[in-house]
mmCIF file of C-alpha atoms and ligand atoms in Angstrom:
data_model
loop_
_atom_site.group_PDB
_atom_site.id
_atom_site.type_symbol
_atom_site.label_atom_id
_atom_site.label_comp_id
_atom_site.label_asym_id
_atom_site.label_seq_id
_atom_site.Cartn_x
_atom_site.Cartn_y
_atom_site.Cartn_z
ATOM 1 C CA UNK A 277 -0.099 -0.015 -0.056
ATOM 2 C CA UNK A 278 0.905 3.650 -0.035
ATOM 3 C CA UNK A 279 1.159 6.108 2.754
ATOM 4 C CA UNK A 280 2.561 9.484 4.086
ATOM 5 C CA UNK A 281 5.993 9.320 6.040
ATOM 6 C CA UNK A 282 7.567 12.342 7.529
ATOM 7 C CA UNK A 283 11.468 12.409 7.092
ATOM 8 C CA UNK A 284 12.072 15.768 8.595
ATOM 9 C CA UNK A 285 10.500 19.126 9.166
ATOM 10 C CA UNK A 286 8.801 20.094 6.006
ATOM 11 C CA UNK A 287 9.575 16.656 4.206
ATOM 12 C CA UNK A 288 6.495 14.576 3.744
ATOM 13 C CA UNK A 289 6.755 11.858 1.252
ATOM 14 C CA UNK A 290 4.336 9.487 -0.258
ATOM 15 C CA UNK A 291 5.792 6.169 -0.157
ATOM 16 C CA UNK A 292 5.107 2.409 -0.627
ATOM 17 C CA UNK A 293 4.729 0.658 2.635
ATOM 18 C CA UNK A 294 3.903 -2.698 4.001
ATOM 19 C CA UNK A 295 0.483 -3.615 4.104
ATOM 20 C CA UNK A 296 -0.805 -3.565 7.708
ATOM 21 C CA UNK A 297 -1.848 -6.862 9.157
ATOM 22 C CA UNK A 298 -3.534 -8.353 12.223
ATOM 23 C CA UNK A 299 -1.050 -8.221 14.907
ATOM 24 C CA UNK A 300 -3.497 -8.910 17.910
ATOM 25 C CA UNK A 301 -6.787 -10.688 18.080
ATOM 26 C CA UNK A 302 -8.197 -7.139 19.011
ATOM 27 C CA UNK A 303 -7.098 -5.545 15.924
ATOM 28 C CA UNK A 304 -8.931 -4.852 12.717
ATOM 29 C CA UNK A 305 -7.715 -3.614 9.309
ATOM 30 C CA UNK A 306 -9.602 -0.887 7.410
ATOM 31 C CA UNK A 307 -9.471 0.455 3.892
ATOM 32 C CA UNK A 308 -9.433 4.154 4.188
ATOM 33 C CA UNK A 309 -12.493 5.807 2.607
ATOM 34 C CA UNK A 310 -11.021 9.457 3.335
ATOM 35 C CA UNK A 311 -8.460 10.776 5.643
ATOM 36 C CA UNK A 312 -6.972 14.211 6.281
ATOM 37 C CA UNK A 313 -4.113 16.334 7.808
ATOM 38 C CA UNK A 314 -4.629 17.631 11.252
ATOM 39 C CA UNK A 315 -3.497 20.950 12.784
ATOM 40 C CA UNK A 316 -1.310 18.894 15.150
ATOM 41 C CA UNK A 317 0.443 17.211 12.281
ATOM 42 C CA UNK A 318 1.890 20.599 11.561
ATOM 43 C CA UNK A 319 3.866 20.607 15.052
ATOM 44 C CA UNK A 320 6.464 18.104 13.626
ATOM 45 C CA UNK A 321 6.002 19.478 10.152
ATOM 46 C CA UNK A 322 7.192 22.940 11.498
ATOM 47 C CA UNK A 323 9.916 21.428 13.555
ATOM 48 C CA UNK A 324 8.118 22.222 16.941
ATOM 49 C CA UNK A 325 8.252 18.413 17.614
ATOM 50 C CA UNK A 326 11.382 16.472 16.806
ATOM 51 C CA UNK A 327 11.370 13.913 13.966
ATOM 52 C CA UNK A 328 14.206 11.565 15.122
ATOM 53 C CA UNK A 329 13.425 8.756 12.495
ATOM 54 C CA UNK A 330 11.205 8.694 9.506
ATOM 55 C CA UNK A 331 7.640 7.569 10.625
ATOM 56 C CA UNK A 332 4.155 7.381 9.035
ATOM 57 C CA UNK A 333 1.552 10.182 9.709
ATOM 58 C CA UNK A 334 -2.004 10.547 10.230
ATOM 59 C CA UNK A 335 -4.633 9.773 12.990
ATOM 60 C CA UNK A 336 -8.013 10.765 11.476
ATOM 61 C CA UNK A 337 -9.854 7.958 9.502
ATOM 62 C CA UNK A 338 -13.302 6.700 8.435
ATOM 63 C CA UNK A 339 -13.126 3.365 6.226
ATOM 64 C CA UNK A 340 -14.379 0.000 5.302
ATOM 65 C CA UNK A 341 -13.468 -2.943 7.611
ATOM 66 C CA UNK A 342 -11.312 -5.293 5.696
ATOM 67 C CA UNK A 343 -10.528 -7.896 8.355
ATOM 68 C CA UNK A 344 -10.810 -8.284 11.970
ATOM 69 C CA UNK A 345 -9.070 -10.299 14.743
ATOM 70 C CA UNK A 346 -10.583 -13.220 16.449
ATOM 71 C CA UNK A 347 -11.744 -11.170 19.461
ATOM 72 C CA UNK A 348 -13.556 -8.488 17.478
ATOM 73 C CA UNK A 349 -17.258 -9.040 17.089
ATOM 74 C CA UNK A 350 -18.719 -5.462 17.178
ATOM 75 C CA UNK A 351 -17.802 -4.805 13.552
ATOM 76 C CA UNK A 352 -17.686 -6.980 10.493
ATOM 77 C CA UNK A 353 -15.798 -6.867 7.127
ATOM 78 C CA UNK A 354 -17.671 -4.469 4.734
ATOM 79 C CA UNK A 355 -18.944 -2.236 7.334
ATOM 80 C CA UNK A 356 -18.266 1.520 7.280
ATOM 81 C CA UNK A 357 -16.647 2.629 10.468
ATOM 82 C CA UNK A 358 -15.489 5.664 12.500
ATOM 83 C CA UNK A 359 -13.248 5.530 15.292
ATOM 84 C CA UNK A 360 -11.265 8.003 17.501
ATOM 85 C CA UNK A 361 -7.615 9.007 17.127
ATOM 86 C CA UNK A 362 -7.005 7.541 20.611
ATOM 87 C CA UNK A 363 -8.002 3.842 20.549
ATOM 88 C CA UNK A 364 -9.716 2.365 23.537
ATOM 89 C CA UNK A 365 -11.183 -0.979 24.888
ATOM 90 C CA UNK A 366 -14.355 0.686 26.133
ATOM 91 C CA UNK A 367 -14.383 -1.611 29.197
ATOM 92 C CA UNK A 368 -11.609 -0.460 31.502
ATOM 93 C CA UNK A 369 -12.153 1.764 34.594
ATOM 94 C CA UNK A 370 -11.162 4.917 32.626
ATOM 95 C CA UNK A 371 -13.301 4.103 29.745
ATOM 96 C CA UNK A 372 -16.345 3.521 32.083
ATOM 97 C CA UNK A 373 -15.681 6.800 33.777
ATOM 98 C CA UNK A 374 -16.164 8.601 30.352
ATOM 99 C CA UNK A 375 -12.435 9.006 29.521
ATOM 100 C CA UNK A 376 -11.684 6.534 26.648
ATOM 101 C CA UNK A 377 -8.907 8.737 25.487
ATOM 102 C CA UNK A 378 -7.163 7.776 28.723
ATOM 103 C CA UNK A 379 -7.942 4.204 28.231
ATOM 104 C CA UNK A 380 -5.585 1.834 30.088
ATOM 105 C CA UNK A 381 -4.895 -0.056 26.778
ATOM 106 C CA UNK A 382 -4.835 3.134 24.694
ATOM 107 C CA UNK A 383 -2.777 3.422 21.603
ATOM 108 C CA UNK A 384 -2.700 6.601 19.617
ATOM 109 C CA UNK A 385 -3.334 6.240 15.793
ATOM 110 C CA UNK A 386 -0.460 7.474 13.859
ATOM 111 C CA UNK A 387 -0.574 5.742 10.378
ATOM 112 C CA UNK A 388 -3.847 6.971 8.803
ATOM 113 C CA UNK A 389 -2.652 8.948 5.840
ATOM 114 C CA UNK A 390 -2.537 5.622 4.024
ATOM 115 C CA UNK A 391 -4.551 3.141 1.896
ATOM 116 C CA UNK A 392 -4.988 0.652 4.669
ATOM 117 C CA UNK A 393 -4.756 1.157 8.482
ATOM 118 C CA UNK A 394 -4.516 -1.336 11.474
ATOM 119 C CA UNK A 395 -6.873 -0.348 14.263
ATOM 120 C CA UNK A 396 -5.910 -1.412 17.641
ATOM 121 C CA UNK A 397 -8.632 -2.091 20.329
ATOM 122 C CA UNK A 398 -11.059 -2.412 17.316
ATOM 123 C CA UNK A 399 -13.872 -3.762 19.447
ATOM 124 C CA UNK A 400 -14.163 -0.677 21.647
ATOM 125 C CA UNK A 401 -12.793 1.828 19.140
ATOM 126 C CA UNK A 402 -14.698 1.383 16.045
ATOM 127 C CA UNK A 403 -18.369 2.466 15.608
ATOM 128 C CA UNK A 404 -20.244 1.062 12.368
ATOM 129 C CA UNK A 405 -22.972 3.073 10.646
ATOM 130 C CA UNK A 406 -26.141 1.507 9.527
ATOM 131 C CA UNK A 407 -25.305 0.721 5.835
ATOM 132 C CA UNK A 408 -22.684 2.811 3.952
ATOM 133 C CA UNK A 409 -23.444 6.630 4.240
ATOM 134 C CA UNK A 410 -23.535 8.654 1.165
ATOM 135 C CA UNK A 411 -20.294 10.034 0.060
ATOM 136 C CA UNK A 412 -21.481 13.645 0.827
ATOM 137 C CA UNK A 413 -21.346 12.556 4.631
ATOM 138 C CA UNK A 414 -17.855 11.161 4.610
ATOM 139 C CA UNK A 415 -16.087 14.473 5.445
ATOM 140 C CA UNK A 416 -18.336 15.186 8.217
ATOM 141 C CA UNK A 417 -17.954 11.786 9.713
ATOM 142 C CA UNK A 418 -14.241 12.077 9.127
ATOM 143 C CA UNK A 419 -14.283 15.324 11.165
ATOM 144 C CA UNK A 420 -16.112 13.608 13.917
ATOM 145 C CA UNK A 421 -13.168 11.201 14.362
ATOM 146 C CA UNK A 422 -11.070 14.065 15.666
ATOM 147 C CA UNK A 423 -11.729 17.849 15.076
ATOM 148 C CA UNK A 424 -15.371 17.759 15.777
ATOM 149 C CA UNK A 425 -15.096 15.383 18.782
ATOM 150 C CA UNK A 426 -12.300 17.698 19.959
ATOM 151 C CA UNK A 427 -14.410 20.766 19.514
ATOM 152 C CA UNK A 428 -17.228 18.938 21.292
ATOM 153 C CA UNK A 429 -14.904 18.299 24.218
ATOM 154 C CA UNK A 430 -13.696 21.829 24.355
ATOM 155 C CA UNK A 431 -17.288 22.980 25.053
ATOM 156 C CA UNK A 432 -18.082 19.976 27.208
ATOM 157 C CA UNK A 433 -15.045 20.658 29.387
ATOM 158 C CA UNK A 434 -15.951 24.460 29.443
ATOM 159 C CA UNK A 435 -19.335 23.631 30.564
ATOM 160 C CA UNK A 436 -21.200 25.472 27.903
ATOM 161 C CA UNK A 437 -24.947 25.754 28.854
ATOM 162 C CA UNK A 438 -28.016 27.097 27.205
ATOM 163 C CA UNK A 439 -28.192 30.888 27.369
ATOM 164 C CA UNK A 440 -24.527 31.256 28.262
ATOM 165 C CA UNK A 441 -21.778 33.225 26.526
ATOM 166 C CA UNK A 442 -18.902 31.073 25.081
ATOM 167 C CA UNK A 443 -15.644 32.381 23.790
ATOM 168 C CA UNK A 444 -13.636 30.239 21.239
ATOM 169 C CA UNK A 445 -9.875 30.882 20.892
ATOM 170 C CA UNK A 446 -8.416 29.640 17.713
ATOM 171 C CA UNK A 447 -9.884 29.632 14.267
ATOM 172 C CA UNK A 448 -8.463 26.419 13.035
ATOM 173 C CA UNK A 449 -10.722 23.384 12.201
ATOM 174 C CA UNK A 450 -10.949 22.490 16.027
ATOM 175 C CA UNK A 451 -11.799 26.064 16.827
ATOM 176 C CA UNK A 452 -14.434 26.195 14.203
ATOM 177 C CA UNK A 453 -15.892 22.918 15.312
ATOM 178 C CA UNK A 454 -15.826 24.279 18.962
ATOM 179 C CA UNK A 455 -18.216 27.045 17.668
ATOM 180 C CA UNK A 456 -20.628 24.186 16.170
ATOM 181 C CA UNK A 457 -20.357 22.454 19.609
ATOM 182 C CA UNK A 458 -21.081 25.592 21.616
ATOM 183 C CA UNK A 459 -24.193 26.306 19.326
ATOM 184 C CA UNK A 460 -25.391 22.787 19.635
ATOM 185 C CA UNK A 461 -25.217 23.064 23.580
ATOM 186 C CA UNK A 462 -27.191 26.270 23.415
ATOM 187 C CA UNK A 463 -24.833 29.138 23.964
ATOM 188 C CA UNK A 464 -26.751 32.269 23.211
ATOM 189 C CA UNK A 465 -23.605 34.290 22.516
ATOM 190 C CA UNK A 466 -20.557 32.823 20.736
ATOM 191 C CA UNK A 467 -17.564 35.017 20.449
ATOM 192 C CA UNK A 468 -15.048 33.680 17.888
ATOM 193 C CA UNK A 469 -11.527 35.026 17.928
ATOM 194 C CA UNK A 470 -10.221 35.080 14.538
ATOM 195 C CA UNK A 471 -8.391 37.571 12.154
ATOM 196 C CA UNK A 472 -8.801 35.603 8.794
ATOM 197 C CA UNK A 473 -11.796 36.721 6.811
ATOM 198 C CA UNK A 474 -12.777 33.194 5.333
ATOM 199 C CA UNK A 475 -12.368 31.607 8.833
ATOM 200 C CA UNK A 476 -14.532 34.406 10.194
ATOM 201 C CA UNK A 477 -17.272 33.726 7.660
ATOM 202 C CA UNK A 478 -17.406 30.200 8.481
ATOM 203 C CA UNK A 479 -17.365 30.726 12.222
ATOM 204 C CA UNK A 480 -20.513 33.043 11.653
ATOM 205 C CA UNK A 481 -22.096 30.147 9.481
ATOM 206 C CA UNK A 482 -21.449 27.731 12.323
ATOM 207 C CA UNK A 483 -23.224 30.114 14.978
ATOM 208 C CA UNK A 484 -20.716 32.804 16.144
ATOM 209 C CA UNK A 485 -22.394 35.808 16.919
ATOM 210 C CA UNK A 486 -19.345 37.978 17.389
ATOM 211 C CA UNK A 487 -15.834 38.135 16.079
ATOM 212 C CA UNK A 488 -12.875 39.523 17.882
ATOM 213 C CA UNK A 489 -9.717 40.017 15.913
ATOM 214 C CA UNK A 490 -7.415 41.312 18.723
ATOM 215 C CA UNK A 491 -5.135 38.918 20.454
ATOM 216 C CA UNK A 492 -3.301 38.499 23.763
ATOM 217 C CA UNK A 493 -3.996 41.330 26.279
ATOM 218 C CA UNK A 494 -6.131 43.252 23.839
ATOM 219 C CA UNK A 495 -8.052 40.261 22.981
ATOM 220 C CA UNK A 496 -8.900 39.533 26.544
ATOM 221 C CA UNK A 497 -9.700 43.214 27.136
ATOM 222 C CA UNK A 498 -12.091 43.007 24.241
ATOM 223 C CA UNK A 499 -13.944 40.073 25.617
ATOM 224 C CA UNK A 500 -14.348 41.836 28.933
ATOM 225 C CA UNK A 501 -15.722 44.829 27.071
ATOM 226 C CA UNK A 502 -18.253 42.632 25.339
ATOM 227 C CA UNK A 503 -19.277 40.943 28.565
ATOM 228 C CA UNK A 504 -19.956 43.991 30.856
ATOM 229 C CA UNK A 505 -16.643 43.875 32.257
ATOM 230 C CA UNK A 506 -16.995 40.392 33.772
ATOM 231 C CA UNK A 507 -15.740 37.799 31.260
ATOM 232 C CA UNK A 508 -17.287 34.904 29.563
ATOM 233 C CA UNK A 509 -19.070 31.719 31.105
ATOM 234 C CA UNK A 510 -16.973 29.406 29.017
ATOM 235 C CA UNK A 511 -13.786 29.886 27.122
ATOM 236 C CA UNK A 512 -12.574 27.151 24.575
ATOM 237 C CA UNK A 513 -8.998 27.203 23.953
ATOM 238 C CA UNK A 514 -8.250 25.605 20.696
ATOM 239 C CA UNK A 515 -4.503 26.440 20.038
ATOM 240 C CA UNK A 516 -2.082 25.245 22.561
ATOM 241 C CA UNK A 517 0.333 28.209 22.706
ATOM 242 C CA UNK A 518 1.208 30.186 25.851
ATOM 243 C CA UNK A 519 -0.433 33.340 24.571
ATOM 244 C CA UNK A 520 -3.631 31.439 23.597
ATOM 245 C CA UNK A 521 -3.919 29.927 27.074
ATOM 246 C CA UNK A 522 -3.183 33.259 28.808
ATOM 247 C CA UNK A 523 -5.802 34.871 26.722
ATOM 248 C CA UNK A 524 -8.370 32.098 27.481
ATOM 249 C CA UNK A 525 -7.749 32.233 31.188
ATOM 250 C CA UNK A 526 -8.110 36.019 31.277
ATOM 251 C CA UNK A 527 -11.350 35.980 29.103
ATOM 252 C CA UNK A 528 -13.411 33.773 31.479
ATOM 253 C CA UNK A 529 -15.332 35.235 34.196
ATOM 254 C CA UNK A 530 -14.961 34.294 38.003
ATOM 255 C CA UNK A 531 -16.625 30.967 38.280
ATOM 256 C CA UNK A 532 -16.385 30.498 34.512
ATOM 257 C CA UNK A 533 -14.456 27.692 32.877
ATOM 258 C CA UNK A 534 -11.882 27.206 30.341
ATOM 259 C CA UNK A 535 -11.861 23.863 28.299
ATOM 260 C CA UNK A 536 -8.428 23.585 26.732
ATOM 261 C CA UNK A 537 -7.915 21.220 23.795
ATOM 262 C CA UNK A 538 -5.154 22.622 21.855
ATOM 263 C CA UNK A 539 -2.111 20.336 22.541
ATOM 264 C CA UNK A 540 0.117 22.571 24.982
ATOM 265 C CA UNK A 541 3.383 23.537 23.661
ATOM 266 C CA UNK A 542 5.579 25.466 26.343
ATOM 267 C CA UNK A 543 2.387 26.464 28.067
ATOM 268 C CA UNK A 544 2.961 27.205 31.743
ATOM 269 C CA UNK A 545 0.140 28.304 34.014
ATOM 270 C CA UNK A 546 0.503 30.932 36.804
ATOM 271 C CA UNK A 547 -0.813 29.224 39.768
ATOM 272 C CA UNK A 548 -1.446 32.446 41.725
ATOM 273 C CA UNK A 549 -3.315 33.987 38.814
ATOM 274 C CA UNK A 550 -5.484 30.883 38.493
ATOM 275 C CA UNK A 551 -6.194 30.752 42.234
ATOM 276 C CA UNK A 552 -7.366 34.308 42.322
ATOM 277 C CA UNK A 553 -9.294 34.171 38.956
ATOM 278 C CA UNK A 554 -11.818 31.496 40.171
ATOM 279 C CA UNK A 555 -11.704 29.926 36.913
ATOM 280 C CA UNK A 556 -12.088 26.333 36.321
ATOM 281 C CA UNK A 557 -9.749 24.525 34.040
ATOM 282 C CA UNK A 558 -10.051 21.235 32.253
ATOM 283 C CA UNK A 559 -8.561 19.816 28.994
ATOM 284 C CA UNK A 560 -6.757 16.970 27.392
ATOM 285 C CA UNK A 561 -7.175 14.672 24.523
ATOM 286 C CA UNK A 562 -10.723 14.560 23.786
ATOM 287 C CA UNK A 563 -12.728 11.444 24.781
ATOM 288 C CA UNK A 564 -14.066 11.033 21.188
ATOM 289 C CA UNK A 565 -15.265 7.675 21.643
ATOM 290 C CA UNK A 566 -17.929 8.645 24.240
ATOM 291 C CA UNK A 567 -19.370 11.302 21.817
ATOM 292 C CA UNK A 568 -19.220 9.143 18.646
ATOM 293 C CA UNK A 569 -22.791 7.782 18.572
ATOM 294 C CA UNK A 570 -24.228 11.123 19.361
ATOM 295 C CA UNK A 571 -22.127 13.069 16.715
ATOM 296 C CA UNK A 572 -22.523 10.525 14.052
ATOM 297 C CA UNK A 573 -26.199 10.870 14.510
ATOM 298 C CA UNK A 574 -26.000 14.705 14.264
ATOM 299 C CA UNK A 575 -24.053 14.546 11.099
ATOM 300 C CA UNK A 576 -26.275 12.022 9.448
ATOM 301 C CA UNK A 577 -29.331 13.967 10.303
ATOM 302 C CA UNK A 578 -27.898 17.060 9.229
ATOM 303 C CA UNK A 579 -27.954 18.896 12.443
ATOM 304 C CA UNK A 580 -24.287 19.681 11.981
ATOM 305 C CA UNK A 581 -21.948 19.891 9.058
ATOM 306 C CA UNK A 582 -18.398 19.826 10.352
ATOM 307 C CA UNK A 583 -17.342 18.553 6.834
ATOM 308 C CA UNK A 584 -17.242 22.153 5.887
ATOM 309 C CA UNK A 585 -13.951 22.655 7.690
ATOM 310 C CA UNK A 586 -12.341 20.877 4.656
ATOM 311 C CA UNK A 587 -11.720 23.559 2.153
ATOM 312 C CA UNK A 588 -9.055 21.722 0.178
ATOM 313 C CA UNK A 589 -9.461 18.127 -1.259
ATOM 314 C CA UNK A 590 -6.564 16.268 -2.835
ATOM 315 C CA UNK A 591 -5.794 12.744 -3.834
ATOM 316 C CA UNK A 592 -3.776 11.040 -1.166
ATOM 317 C CA UNK A 593 -0.647 10.981 -3.188
ATOM 318 C CA UNK A 594 -0.510 14.683 -3.018
ATOM 319 C CA UNK A 595 -0.465 14.611 0.853
ATOM 320 C CA UNK A 596 2.674 16.794 0.888
ATOM 321 C CA UNK A 597 0.990 19.541 -0.902
ATOM 322 C CA UNK A 598 -1.838 19.170 1.843
ATOM 323 C CA UNK A 599 0.520 19.821 4.543
ATOM 324 C CA UNK A 600 2.112 22.782 2.680
ATOM 325 C CA UNK A 601 -1.319 24.404 2.007
ATOM 326 C CA UNK A 602 -2.137 24.139 5.727
ATOM 327 C CA UNK A 603 1.374 25.279 6.811
ATOM 328 C CA UNK A 604 1.045 28.399 4.603
ATOM 329 C CA UNK A 605 -2.519 28.925 5.820
ATOM 330 C CA UNK A 606 -3.880 28.546 2.330
ATOM 331 C CA UNK A 607 -6.176 25.914 3.630
ATOM 332 C CA UNK A 608 -8.047 25.329 6.949
ATOM 333 C CA UNK A 609 -7.938 21.635 6.642
ATOM 334 C CA UNK A 610 -6.930 19.226 3.849
ATOM 335 C CA UNK A 611 -9.154 16.200 2.978
ATOM 336 C CA UNK A 612 -7.306 13.184 1.320
ATOM 337 C CA UNK A 613 -8.698 10.761 -0.989
ATOM 338 C CA UNK A 614 -7.050 7.284 -1.464
HETATM 339 ZN ZN1 ZN B 791 -10.307 1.490 28.508
#
């Protein structure tokens, strides 16, 4: 089969790779329907994470089951399936507590920009749809496997409630999906922080009521001004930089909550400031598996259309261009078709 391999920052190659095979009785092999490039793939691409040796890339997937291990009974060959970027058995204590992305048997997916993918913990990880959904739904279902699930977690962790005010820091695919989530959870006012016009337009389409273009201290000051000097009930931090985290914490009201889902890079939190702010803080890799049945339903009924975050579609063999376009911010998110 063929797949994307990173060799060094900026060096993504499309190569012939060994076909994956069942290694454990809990594995499944899927044939990729569509996959994509994640904002977090840009960390190694930009050299913000080291690449010590060449390795495959990609952790978002929807596909057709090809083969299952002897202990996998939940899905069958031929079914269309969606799973999380973090695999989970769905039976351990952490899974039962609602945190499958901290499963005791967790394995992170890392080989999905390829024709075929081995899915560990397939029994607990994969969710099959009733029949094969129309191709028009594939981008939305693919988004559910990571960015939509992560946006949902940001809103969940920030405790967005009906009638509340939510701020979304970050206008990447996750931030835009976080706007969808805040809207679905009933936020009355959704303030998206973005300085890019096409992204502002999509944020508004997804439910944003206000756009703030300022960043850092000025951004937080602008949020205070829009919230009667108090701050927002919920802030959804979808970037992962020190500046974004500081801005998020300073945009929440006393008693408000920050949900942080951007993978932190060099983020340090001032304990004194957090203590005196009365702001609640929760984040981590999204428990996507917990949300899958609900989010799949919302996509298939048309309640949400997170597939709109894909503004560039390329054949899988042009994956390198897919990274480049996102790195140069010519694309929000690249969909790849095998
Ligand atoms: Zn588990």
